Structures are given as structure tokens and as C-alpha cells.
Coordinates of C-alpha atoms in Angstrom, one line a residue:
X1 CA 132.6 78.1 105.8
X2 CA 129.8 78.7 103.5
X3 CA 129.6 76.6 100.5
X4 CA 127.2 79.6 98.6
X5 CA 130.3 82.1 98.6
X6 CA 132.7 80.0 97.9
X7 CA 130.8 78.3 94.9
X8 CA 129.8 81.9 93.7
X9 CA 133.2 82.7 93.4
X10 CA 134.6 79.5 91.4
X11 CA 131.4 79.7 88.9
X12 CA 132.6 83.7 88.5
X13 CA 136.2 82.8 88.5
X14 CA 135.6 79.5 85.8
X15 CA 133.2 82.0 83.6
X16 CA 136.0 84.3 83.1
X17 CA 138.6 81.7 82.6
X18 CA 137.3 79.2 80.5
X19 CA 136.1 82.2 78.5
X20 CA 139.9 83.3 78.2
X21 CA 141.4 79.8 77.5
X22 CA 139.3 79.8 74.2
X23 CA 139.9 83.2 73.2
X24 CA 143.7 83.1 73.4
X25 CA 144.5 80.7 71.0
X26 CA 141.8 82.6 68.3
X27 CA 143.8 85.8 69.5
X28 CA 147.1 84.7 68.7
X29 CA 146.0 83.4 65.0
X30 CA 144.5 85.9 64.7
X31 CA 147.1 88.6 65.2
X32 CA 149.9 86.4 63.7
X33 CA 148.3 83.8 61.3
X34 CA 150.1 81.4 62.6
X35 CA 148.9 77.5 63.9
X36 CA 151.9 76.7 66.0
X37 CA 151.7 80.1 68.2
X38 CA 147.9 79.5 68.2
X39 CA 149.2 76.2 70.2
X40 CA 151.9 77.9 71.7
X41 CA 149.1 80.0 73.5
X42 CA 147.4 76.5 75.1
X43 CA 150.6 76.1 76.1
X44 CA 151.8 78.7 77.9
X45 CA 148.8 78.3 79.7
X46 CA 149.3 74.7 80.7
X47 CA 152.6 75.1 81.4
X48 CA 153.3 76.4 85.0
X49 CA 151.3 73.4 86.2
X50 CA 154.6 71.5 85.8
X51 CA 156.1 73.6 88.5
X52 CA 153.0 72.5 90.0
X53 CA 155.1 70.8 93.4
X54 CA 157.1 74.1 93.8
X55 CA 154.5 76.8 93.5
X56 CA 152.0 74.5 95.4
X57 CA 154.4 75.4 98.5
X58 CA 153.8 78.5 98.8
X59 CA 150.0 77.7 99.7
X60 CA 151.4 75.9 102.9
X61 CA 153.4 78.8 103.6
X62 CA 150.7 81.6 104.2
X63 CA 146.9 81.9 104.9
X64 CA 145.0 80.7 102.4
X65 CA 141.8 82.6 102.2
X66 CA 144.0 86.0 101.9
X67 CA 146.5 84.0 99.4
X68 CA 143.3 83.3 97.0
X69 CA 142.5 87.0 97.6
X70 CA 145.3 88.5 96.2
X71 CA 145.7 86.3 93.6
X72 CA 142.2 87.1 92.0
X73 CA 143.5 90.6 92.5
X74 CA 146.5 90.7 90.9
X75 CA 144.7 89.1 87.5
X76 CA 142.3 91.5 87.4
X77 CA 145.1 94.2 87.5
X78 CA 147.0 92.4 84.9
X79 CA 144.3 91.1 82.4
X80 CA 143.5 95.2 81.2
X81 CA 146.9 95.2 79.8
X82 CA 145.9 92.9 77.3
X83 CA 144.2 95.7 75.6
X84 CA 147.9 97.2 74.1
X85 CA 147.7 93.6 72.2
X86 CA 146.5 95.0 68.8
X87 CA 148.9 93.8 66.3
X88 CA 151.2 90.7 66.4
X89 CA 154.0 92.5 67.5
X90 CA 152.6 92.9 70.8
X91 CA 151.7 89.2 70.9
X92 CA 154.5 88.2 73.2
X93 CA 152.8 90.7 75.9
X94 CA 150.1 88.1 75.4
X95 CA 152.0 85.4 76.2
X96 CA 153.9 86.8 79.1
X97 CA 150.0 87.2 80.8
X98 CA 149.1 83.7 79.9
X99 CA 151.8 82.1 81.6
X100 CA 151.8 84.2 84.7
X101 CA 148.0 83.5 84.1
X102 CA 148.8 79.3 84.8
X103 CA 151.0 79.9 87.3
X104 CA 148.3 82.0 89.3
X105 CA 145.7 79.3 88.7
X106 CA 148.4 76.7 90.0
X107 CA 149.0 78.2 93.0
X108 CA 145.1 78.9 93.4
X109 CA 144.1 75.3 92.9
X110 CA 146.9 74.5 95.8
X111 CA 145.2 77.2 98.2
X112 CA 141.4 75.8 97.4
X113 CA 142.3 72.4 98.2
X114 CA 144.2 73.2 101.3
X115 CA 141.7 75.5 102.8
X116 CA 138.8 73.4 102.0
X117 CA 140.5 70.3 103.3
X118 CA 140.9 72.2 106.6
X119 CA 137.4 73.8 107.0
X120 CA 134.9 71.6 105.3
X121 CA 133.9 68.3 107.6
X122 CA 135.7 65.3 106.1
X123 CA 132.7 63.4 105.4
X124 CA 131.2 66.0 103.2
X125 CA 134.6 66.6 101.0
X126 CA 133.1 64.5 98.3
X127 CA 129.8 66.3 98.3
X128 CA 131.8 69.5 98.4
X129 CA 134.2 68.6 95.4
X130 CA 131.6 67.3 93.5
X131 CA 129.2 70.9 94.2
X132 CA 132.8 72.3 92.9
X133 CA 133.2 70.5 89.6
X134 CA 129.9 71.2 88.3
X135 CA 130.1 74.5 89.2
X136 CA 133.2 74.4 86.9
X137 CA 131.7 72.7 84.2
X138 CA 128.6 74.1 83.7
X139 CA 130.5 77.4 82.9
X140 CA 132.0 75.3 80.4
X141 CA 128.7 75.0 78.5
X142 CA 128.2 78.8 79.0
X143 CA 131.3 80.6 78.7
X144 CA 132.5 79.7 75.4
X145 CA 129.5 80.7 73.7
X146 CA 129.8 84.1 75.2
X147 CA 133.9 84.4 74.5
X148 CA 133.0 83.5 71.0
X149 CA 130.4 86.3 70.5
X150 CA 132.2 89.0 72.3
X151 CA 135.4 88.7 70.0
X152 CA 133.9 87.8 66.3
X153 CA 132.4 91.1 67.2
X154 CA 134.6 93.6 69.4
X155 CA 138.2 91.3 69.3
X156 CA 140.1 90.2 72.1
X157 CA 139.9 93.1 74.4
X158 CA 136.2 92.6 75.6
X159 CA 137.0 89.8 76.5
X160 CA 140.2 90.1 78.8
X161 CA 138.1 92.8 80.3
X162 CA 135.3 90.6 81.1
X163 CA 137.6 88.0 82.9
X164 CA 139.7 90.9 84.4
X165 CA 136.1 91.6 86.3
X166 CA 135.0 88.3 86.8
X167 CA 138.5 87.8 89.1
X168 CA 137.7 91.0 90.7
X169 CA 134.3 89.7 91.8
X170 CA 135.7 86.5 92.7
X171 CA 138.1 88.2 95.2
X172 CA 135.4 89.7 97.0
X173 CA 133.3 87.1 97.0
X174 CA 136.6 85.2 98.9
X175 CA 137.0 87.7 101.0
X176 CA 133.4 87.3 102.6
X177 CA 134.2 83.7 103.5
X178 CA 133.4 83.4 107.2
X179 CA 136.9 81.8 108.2
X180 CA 139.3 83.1 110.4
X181 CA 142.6 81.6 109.7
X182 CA 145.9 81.6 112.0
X183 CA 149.1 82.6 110.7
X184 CA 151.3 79.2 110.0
X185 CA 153.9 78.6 111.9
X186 CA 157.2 79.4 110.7
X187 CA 159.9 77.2 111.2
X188 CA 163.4 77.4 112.4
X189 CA 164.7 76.9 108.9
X190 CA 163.0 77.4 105.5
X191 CA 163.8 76.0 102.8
X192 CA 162.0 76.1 99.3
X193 CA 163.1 72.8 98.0
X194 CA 163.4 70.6 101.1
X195 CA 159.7 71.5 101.8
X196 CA 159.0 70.7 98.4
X197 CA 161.0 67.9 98.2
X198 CA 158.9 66.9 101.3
X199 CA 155.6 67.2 99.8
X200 CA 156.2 64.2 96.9
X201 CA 157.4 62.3 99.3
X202 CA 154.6 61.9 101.1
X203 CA 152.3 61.6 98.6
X204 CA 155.0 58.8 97.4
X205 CA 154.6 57.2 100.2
X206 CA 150.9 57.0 100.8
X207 CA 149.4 53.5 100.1
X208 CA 145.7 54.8 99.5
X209 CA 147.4 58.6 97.4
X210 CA 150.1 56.5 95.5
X211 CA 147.6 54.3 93.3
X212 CA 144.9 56.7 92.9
X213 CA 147.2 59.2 91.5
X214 CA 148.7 56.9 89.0
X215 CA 145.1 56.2 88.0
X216 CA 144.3 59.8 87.0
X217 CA 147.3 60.2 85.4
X218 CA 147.0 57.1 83.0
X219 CA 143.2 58.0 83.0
X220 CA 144.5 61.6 81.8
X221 CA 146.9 59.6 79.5
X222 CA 144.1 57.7 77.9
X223 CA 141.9 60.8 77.7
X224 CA 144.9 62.6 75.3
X225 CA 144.5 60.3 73.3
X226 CA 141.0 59.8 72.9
X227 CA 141.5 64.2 72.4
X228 CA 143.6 63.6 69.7
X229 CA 141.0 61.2 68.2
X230 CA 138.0 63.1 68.2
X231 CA 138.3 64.5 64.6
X232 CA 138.7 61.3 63.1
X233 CA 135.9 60.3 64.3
X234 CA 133.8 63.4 63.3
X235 CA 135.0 63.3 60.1
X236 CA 135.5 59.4 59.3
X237 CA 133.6 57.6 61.7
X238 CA 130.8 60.4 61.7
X239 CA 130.8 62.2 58.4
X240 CA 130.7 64.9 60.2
X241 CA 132.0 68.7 59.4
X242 CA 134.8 69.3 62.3
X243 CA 132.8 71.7 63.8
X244 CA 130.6 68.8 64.8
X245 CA 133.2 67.7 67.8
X246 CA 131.8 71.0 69.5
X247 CA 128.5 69.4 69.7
X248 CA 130.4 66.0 71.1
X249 CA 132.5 68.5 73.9
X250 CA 128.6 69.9 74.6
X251 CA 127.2 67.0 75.8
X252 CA 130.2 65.3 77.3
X253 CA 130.2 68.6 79.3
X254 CA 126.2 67.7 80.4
X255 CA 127.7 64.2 81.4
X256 CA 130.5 66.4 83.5
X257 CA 127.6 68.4 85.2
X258 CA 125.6 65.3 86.3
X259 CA 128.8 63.8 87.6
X260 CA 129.5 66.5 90.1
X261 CA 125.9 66.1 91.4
X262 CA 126.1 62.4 92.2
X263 CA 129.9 62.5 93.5
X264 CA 128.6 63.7 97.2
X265 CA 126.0 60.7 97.9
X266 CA 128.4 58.1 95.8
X267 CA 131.3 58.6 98.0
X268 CA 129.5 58.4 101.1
X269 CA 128.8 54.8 100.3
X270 CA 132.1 53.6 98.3
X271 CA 135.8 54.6 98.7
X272 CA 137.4 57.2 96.1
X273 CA 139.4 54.0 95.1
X274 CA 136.2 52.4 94.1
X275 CA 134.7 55.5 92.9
X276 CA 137.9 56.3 90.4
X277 CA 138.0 52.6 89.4
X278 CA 134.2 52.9 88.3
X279 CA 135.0 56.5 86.9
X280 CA 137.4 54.6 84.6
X281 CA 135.7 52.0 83.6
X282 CA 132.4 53.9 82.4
X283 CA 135.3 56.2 80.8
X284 CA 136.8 53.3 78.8
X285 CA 133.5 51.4 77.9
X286 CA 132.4 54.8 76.2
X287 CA 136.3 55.5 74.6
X288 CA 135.6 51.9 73.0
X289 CA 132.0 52.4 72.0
X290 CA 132.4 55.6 69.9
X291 CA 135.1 54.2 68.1
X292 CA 134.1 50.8 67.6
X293 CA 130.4 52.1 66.4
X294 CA 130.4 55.2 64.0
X295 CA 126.8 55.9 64.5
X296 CA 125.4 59.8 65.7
X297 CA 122.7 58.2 68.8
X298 CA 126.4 56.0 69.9
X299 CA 128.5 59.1 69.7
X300 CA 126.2 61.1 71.8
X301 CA 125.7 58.5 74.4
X302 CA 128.7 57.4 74.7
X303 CA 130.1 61.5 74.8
X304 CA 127.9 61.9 77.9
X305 CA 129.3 58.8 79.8
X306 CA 132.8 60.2 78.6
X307 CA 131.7 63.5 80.5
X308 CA 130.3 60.7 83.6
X309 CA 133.6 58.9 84.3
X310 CA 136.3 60.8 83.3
X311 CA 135.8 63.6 86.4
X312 CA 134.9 60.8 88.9
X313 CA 138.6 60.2 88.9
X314 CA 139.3 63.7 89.2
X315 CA 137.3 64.2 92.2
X316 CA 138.3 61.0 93.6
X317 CA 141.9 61.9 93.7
X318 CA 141.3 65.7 94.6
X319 CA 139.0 64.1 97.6
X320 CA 141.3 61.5 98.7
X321 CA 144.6 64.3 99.0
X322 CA 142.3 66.3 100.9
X323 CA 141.4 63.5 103.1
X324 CA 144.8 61.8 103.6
X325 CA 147.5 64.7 103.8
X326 CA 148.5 66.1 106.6
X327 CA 146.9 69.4 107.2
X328 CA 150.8 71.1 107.2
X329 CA 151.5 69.5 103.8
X330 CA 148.0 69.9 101.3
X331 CA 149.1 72.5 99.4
X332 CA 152.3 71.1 98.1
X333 CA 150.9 67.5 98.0
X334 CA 147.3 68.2 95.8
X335 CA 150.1 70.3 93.7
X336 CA 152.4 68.2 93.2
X337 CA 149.3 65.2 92.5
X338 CA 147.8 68.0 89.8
X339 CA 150.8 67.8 88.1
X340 CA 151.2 64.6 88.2
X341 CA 147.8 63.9 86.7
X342 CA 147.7 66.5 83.9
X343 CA 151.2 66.7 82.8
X344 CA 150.3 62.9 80.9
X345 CA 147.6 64.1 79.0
X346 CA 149.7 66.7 76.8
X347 CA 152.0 64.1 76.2
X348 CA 149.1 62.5 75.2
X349 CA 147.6 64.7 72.6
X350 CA 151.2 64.5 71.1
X351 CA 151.5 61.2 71.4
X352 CA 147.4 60.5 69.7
X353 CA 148.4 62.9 66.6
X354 CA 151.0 60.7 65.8
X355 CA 148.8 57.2 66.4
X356 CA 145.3 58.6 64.7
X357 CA 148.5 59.3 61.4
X358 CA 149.7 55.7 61.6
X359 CA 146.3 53.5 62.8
X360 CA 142.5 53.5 61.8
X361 CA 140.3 55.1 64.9
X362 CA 138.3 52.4 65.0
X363 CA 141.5 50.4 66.1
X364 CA 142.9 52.9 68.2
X365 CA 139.8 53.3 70.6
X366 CA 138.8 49.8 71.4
X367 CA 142.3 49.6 72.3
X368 CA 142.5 52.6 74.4
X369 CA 139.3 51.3 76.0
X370 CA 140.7 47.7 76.8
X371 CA 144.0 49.8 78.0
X372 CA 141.5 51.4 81.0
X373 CA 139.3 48.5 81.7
X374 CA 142.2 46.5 82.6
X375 CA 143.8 49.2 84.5
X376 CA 140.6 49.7 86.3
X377 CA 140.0 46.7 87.4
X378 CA 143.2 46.1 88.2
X379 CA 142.5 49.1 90.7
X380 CA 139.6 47.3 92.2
X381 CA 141.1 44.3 92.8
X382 CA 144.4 44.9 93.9
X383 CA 145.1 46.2 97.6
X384 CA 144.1 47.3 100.5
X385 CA 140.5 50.2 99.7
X386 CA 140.3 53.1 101.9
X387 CA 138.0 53.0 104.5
X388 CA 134.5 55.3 104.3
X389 CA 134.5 57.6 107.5
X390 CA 131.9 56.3 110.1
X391 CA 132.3 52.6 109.1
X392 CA 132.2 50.5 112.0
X393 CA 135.8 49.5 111.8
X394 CA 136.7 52.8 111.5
X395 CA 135.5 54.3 114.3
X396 CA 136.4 51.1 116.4
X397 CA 140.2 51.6 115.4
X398 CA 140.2 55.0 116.5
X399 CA 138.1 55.2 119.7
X400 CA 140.2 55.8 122.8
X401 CA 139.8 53.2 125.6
X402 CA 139.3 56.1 128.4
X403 CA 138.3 59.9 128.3
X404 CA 141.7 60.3 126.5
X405 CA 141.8 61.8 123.1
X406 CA 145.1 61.5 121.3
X407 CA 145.5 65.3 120.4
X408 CA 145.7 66.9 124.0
X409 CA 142.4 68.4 123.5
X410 CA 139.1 68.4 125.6
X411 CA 136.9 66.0 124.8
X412 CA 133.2 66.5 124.3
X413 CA 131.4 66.8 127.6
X414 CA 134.6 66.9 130.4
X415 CA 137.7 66.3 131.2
X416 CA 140.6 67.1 129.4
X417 CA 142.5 64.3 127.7
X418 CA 145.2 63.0 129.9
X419 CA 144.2 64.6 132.9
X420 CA 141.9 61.6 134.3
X421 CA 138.1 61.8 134.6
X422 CA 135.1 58.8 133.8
X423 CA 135.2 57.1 130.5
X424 CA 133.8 58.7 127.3
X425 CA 133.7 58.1 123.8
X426 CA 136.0 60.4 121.7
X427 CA 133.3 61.6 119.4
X428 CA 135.5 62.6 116.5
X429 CA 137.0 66.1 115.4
X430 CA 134.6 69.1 116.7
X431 CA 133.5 71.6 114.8
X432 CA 135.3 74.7 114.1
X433 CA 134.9 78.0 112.8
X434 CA 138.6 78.9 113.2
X435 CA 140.8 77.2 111.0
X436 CA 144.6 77.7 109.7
X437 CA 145.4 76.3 106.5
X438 CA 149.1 74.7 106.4
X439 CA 148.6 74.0 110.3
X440 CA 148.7 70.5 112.1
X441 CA 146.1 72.2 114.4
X442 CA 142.2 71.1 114.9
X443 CA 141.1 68.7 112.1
X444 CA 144.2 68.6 110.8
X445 CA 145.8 66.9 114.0
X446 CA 142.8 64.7 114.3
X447 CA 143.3 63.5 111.0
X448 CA 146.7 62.9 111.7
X449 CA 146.3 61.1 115.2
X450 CA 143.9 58.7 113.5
X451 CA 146.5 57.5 111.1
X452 CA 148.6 56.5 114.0
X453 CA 150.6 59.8 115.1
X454 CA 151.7 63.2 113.9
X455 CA 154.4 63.6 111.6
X456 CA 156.4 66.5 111.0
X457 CA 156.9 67.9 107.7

């Protein structure tokens, strides 16, 4: 697969869509004047990632590279329809295309992560994750600017339009992908919930998934609440006019760009366990250091090290899922871990606007701070840490003792496993341009054979 198309079309895609998150909330206050459906918009939004597990199935149910097609598609159908949105009693047509709008980019996360886990080499997953979040992010530094502009001056229609093209490009741009992808196998009896059902399981059950996903998810946690703190310290800590935390976001967002560029080369030295412990800890440090000191040079630092950490344990999670599932099963499992990750931090932000009410910021964040160091090095202390691909152990666990690889393949240079011939080191997954996302076929069996044996799912 090559990385430029791909990238293209998630730098399009994130223009468009970070450009429509802001705009939707001014939109609604706009049209109605009212703060709580200005929230209501976030929300409906956010939402459909709580059905994250359920609609995360569907991914392991069809192609993927056609599924991500169609979906960027069907947006840029819908998104002209915003333009009947001129008055607030229209607004609920707005709100109908924001949450179909969440549950699209659910299911699209889901089909990323499962073709990518298929068709990138495993040892470049963390390179390839962390080329994707700073693709992502440095839209973030673009985007808003441009939303902003577009509807002080023309309203909210421009700018539905703009994302309704920005999906259309993105689609095509997916299309051109050079993968060919078999149709998944269908099994004797489908069932929606059962393979659902299936999914959390095994990500329950995964020593190296389980712990990294309750790290981003009290990471997440933390991060609500440091969210909900941000205007306190603008306006107390700082002295500050609100608009200020724009300028704080900014540069956290140039500490999220720098982050994706230094994922690649950190993971292929350190374990994503390591990586996210780290993450957290420079997270925490700089939570605790904007609160504790009120001063402009502190906030800025420490917002850039905010914008270091915090994806770190993103990516470590993302790359980890991707690494660890079985091929059959990534959809549903990265998901059902999204979900698990996010849904803490808008029960966060609720939970911070009550605590920045009842406690002094510079209280709350040193304890936040202490909150995440412990955690995190709880994390790097405690159990077993994934092995890095090509360690010595690694490939000593995993090397057959004859020509016999444990997949029923043929092995690099002769015979076919199981069927006799000299000795021969099994010299790991080969390289593949055909590649079916949801299947336990090619790297996905490998994977699986080196964790000690299919399983069925």
C-alpha cells in the first residue's frame, strides 16, 4: 500500500472535518441562541462512538478499502443538505447529519485500522500511525482558521460544502490505493451481537491490550479534566482574556505534530507499553506544571509537552490493537478500544466543570498530575512489556526447528511446510500485495501462529 495516498486522503478528510466540528457548535448558536444546543451539537457528534463495538463490526464484515470508499461518499452526498439549514427551525436537520456524521467516522476509524493492520509490515505500524496523527493534527492548526473565516463571512453553508468536497476527494484518493482485497469469508451463522460480543472479549482478555487500554482511557479521563481547567487558568492563573486558551490549543497542537514524527523511530526501540507510560508521564508533569506555575513562558512549555505525551498514548494503543488482534477481529476490537478510550474524557469535561466550581486550579492540576504519574509508573513497573519485533528472543521463540512454517505456507527458498525438505529458517511473514481485511489469511495468520495458534472468532 502506498503511504502517500493514503496520507493524502486522511489530511483532506481531517481538513474538512475538523473544519466542520468547529463550525457546528457556532452554527447552532447561531441559528438558535442557545448554549446548551451549541453543546448538544459536540455531542451529537461524539456520540455514535459509544456504539463504537457494534458499528466497528461491520468493518470485519466487508472489504475495507471499498467500505472507506463509500463512506466518504455518502458524506459528501449528505453534507450539501446542510444548505436548507437557514433558520433554527431547520436546526434539527443539522443534528440528524452530525450524528450520522459520528457514526460514519466510527465505522471509518474501524476500517483504517483494520486495513492498515493487514497491509502495512508490522514493524513499521508505529512509524505508520505516527505519519497518521500528524497528518491529523497539523490540519488541526490549519483548518480552524479557514472554518472560522469562511462562516463570519458567508455562514455555515460554505463550509459544509467545503467538507462535502474534501470527502469526495478523499474517496478517490482511497480508491487509488494499490490493494487488492479478498472478500471475507462468511460464516455459517451471522450474528451481530455474538461477533460483537466476541470482539471485547478478546481485547478483555489480552494481557499486553487490557492495560494499555485502561491507560488511555484514564489518560483520556485526566485529559477532561485538565479540558475543563483550561479557562481557569487563562483567566486566573494567566490573566488572560478566554480567547487566550486558543493560543494554549495552538501550540499544544505543534507539540501533537512533533509527536507523530518521533512515534516511528521511538517504537522501534521501546514497547507501546513503555512508549504510553512515557506519553503519560510527560502528560502529567506538564498538567502539574501549568497549574502549579501561572506564568505565560510555563504555560506555553508546558502546552507543547501536553501536545507531546498525550498522543503517544494514543498511538501506542491504536499500534498495539493493530499488532495484537487477530486479523478476523481488528475492526471490532480497535472499536470497541476507541470507545473505550474516549467515552472517559466526556465524562470528564463534566466531571472538571463541577471540580474547577468547588477547588482552586492550582489544587486541582498538581493533583491530576500526581493522579498520572502514579498511574504511569505503575504501568512501567508492573507486568509482563511486549516484546519489540526482531528482538532476539522474539525471533528465537518463533523460529521453527525444520523447514516447517506453522501456517501451511511455502517457506522462503523451498519446500512447502510439512512436506519434508533440508532445514531453513522461517524468515517471518512475506510480503504481500494482496491482502483481505477481516481475514485470518497472510500476515494475519502469521501473527496469529506466533502467539501460539489460530483462534477462531
Amino acid at each position: 500500500m502506498r503511504w502517500s495516498s493514503y496520507l493524502t486522503g486522511v489530511v483532506v478528510s481531517g481538513f474538512g472535518t475538523t473544519a466542520m466540528w468547529l463550525v457546528s457548535g457556532i452554527w447552532i448558536k447561531s441559528l438558535t441562541g442557545s448554549d446548551s444546543l451549541a453543546a448538544l451539537a459536540s455531542f451529537a457528534l461524539w456520540a455514535p462512538v459509544l456504539a463504537g463495538p457494534l458499528l466497528g463490526t461491520l468493518a470485519d464484515r466487508v472489504r475495507c478499502r471499498p467500505l472507506m470508499v463509500v463512506l466518504n461518499l455518502a458524506m459528501a452526498v449528505l453534507l450539501p443538505l446542510l444548505l436548507w439549514v437557514e433558520s433554527a427551525d431547520r436546526a434539527w436537520l443539522l443534528f440528524a447529519v452530525l450524528v450520522l456524521y459520528g457514526a460514519q467516522g466510527a465505522v471509518h476509524e474501524a476500517a483504517e485500522q483494520a486495513l492498515v493492520a493487514v497491509v502495512v509490515d508490522e514493524e513499521r505500524l508505529g512509524t505508520f500511525n505516527g505519519l497518521r496523527m500528524t497528518a491529523n493534527e497539523s490540519m488541526k492548526l490549519i483548518a480552524p482558521l479557514v472554518a472560522a473565516g469562511l462562516f463570519a463571512r458567508y455562514g455555515g453553508g460554505p463550509v459544509a460544502l467545503l467538507d462535502a468536497a474534501s470527502f469526495a476527494v478523499a474517496a478517490g484518493l482511497f480508491a487509488l490505493m494499490p490493494v487488492r482485497e479478498e472478500r471475507p469469508a462468511r460464516p455459517e451463522a451471522r450474528n451481530w451481537w455474538r461477533e460483537t460480543a466476541e470482539g471485547v472479549r478478546l481485547l478483555r482478555d489480552s494481557r499486553v491490550l487490557r492495560p494499555l487500554v485502561a491507560t488511555g482511557a484514564f489518560t483520556m479521563l485526566l485529559a477532561g479534566v485538565n479540558g475543563a481547567a483550561i479557562y481557569a487558568v487563562v483567566d486566573e492563573g494567566l490573566g488572560h482574556a478566554p480567547a487566550y486558551a486558543g493560543v494554549l490549543y495552538a501550540v499544544q497542537g505543534a507539540g501533537s505534530v512533533l509527536a507523530g514524527l518521533v512515534t516511528g523511530p521511538l517504537l522501534r526501540r521501546i514497547s507501546e507499553r513503555t512508549l504510553a507510560a512515557a506519553g503519560l508521564a510527560l502528560f502529567a508533569v506538564a498538567v502539574g506544571t501549568r497549574g502549579a506555575l501561572p506564568y505565560e513562558a510555563t504555560a506555553l512549555a508546558a502546552s507543547a509537552v501536553i501536545g507531546l505525551g498525550l498522543p503517544w498514548v494514543l498511538v501506542a494503543v491504536m499500534t498495539a490493537v493493530q499488532r495484537e488482534a487477530p486479523a478476523e477481529a481488528v475492526g471490532r476490537m480497535a472499536a470497541t478500544a476507541n470507545t473505550l478510550v474516549m467515552a472517559p474524557n466526556a465524562l470528564a469535561i463534566a466531571l472538571g466543570a463541577g471540580l474547577v466550581a468547588l477547588t482552586d486550579a492550582r489544587v486541582l492540576l498538581p493533583l491530576v498530575a500526581a493522579a498520572g504519574a502514579v498511574w504511569a509508573l505503575a504501568l512501567t513497573t508492573a507486568g509482563p512489556h511486549a516484546l519489540r519485533p526482531g528482538t532476539p528472543r522474539d525471533r528465537t521463540r518463533h523460529r521453527p526447528s525444520s523447514g516447517r512454517g506453522p501456517t501451511g505456507r511455502r517457506l522462503r527458498g523451498g519446500a512447502r511446510d510439512g512436506v519434508g525438505g533440508a532445514p531453513r529458517t522461517w524468515s517471518g511473514p512475506p510480503r504481500q500485495e494482496v491482502s483481505r481485511c477481516g481475514a485470518a489469511r497472510g500476515r494475519g495468520a502469521w501473527r496469529q501462529a506466533r502467539r501460539g495458534g489460530r483462534r477462531a472468532v
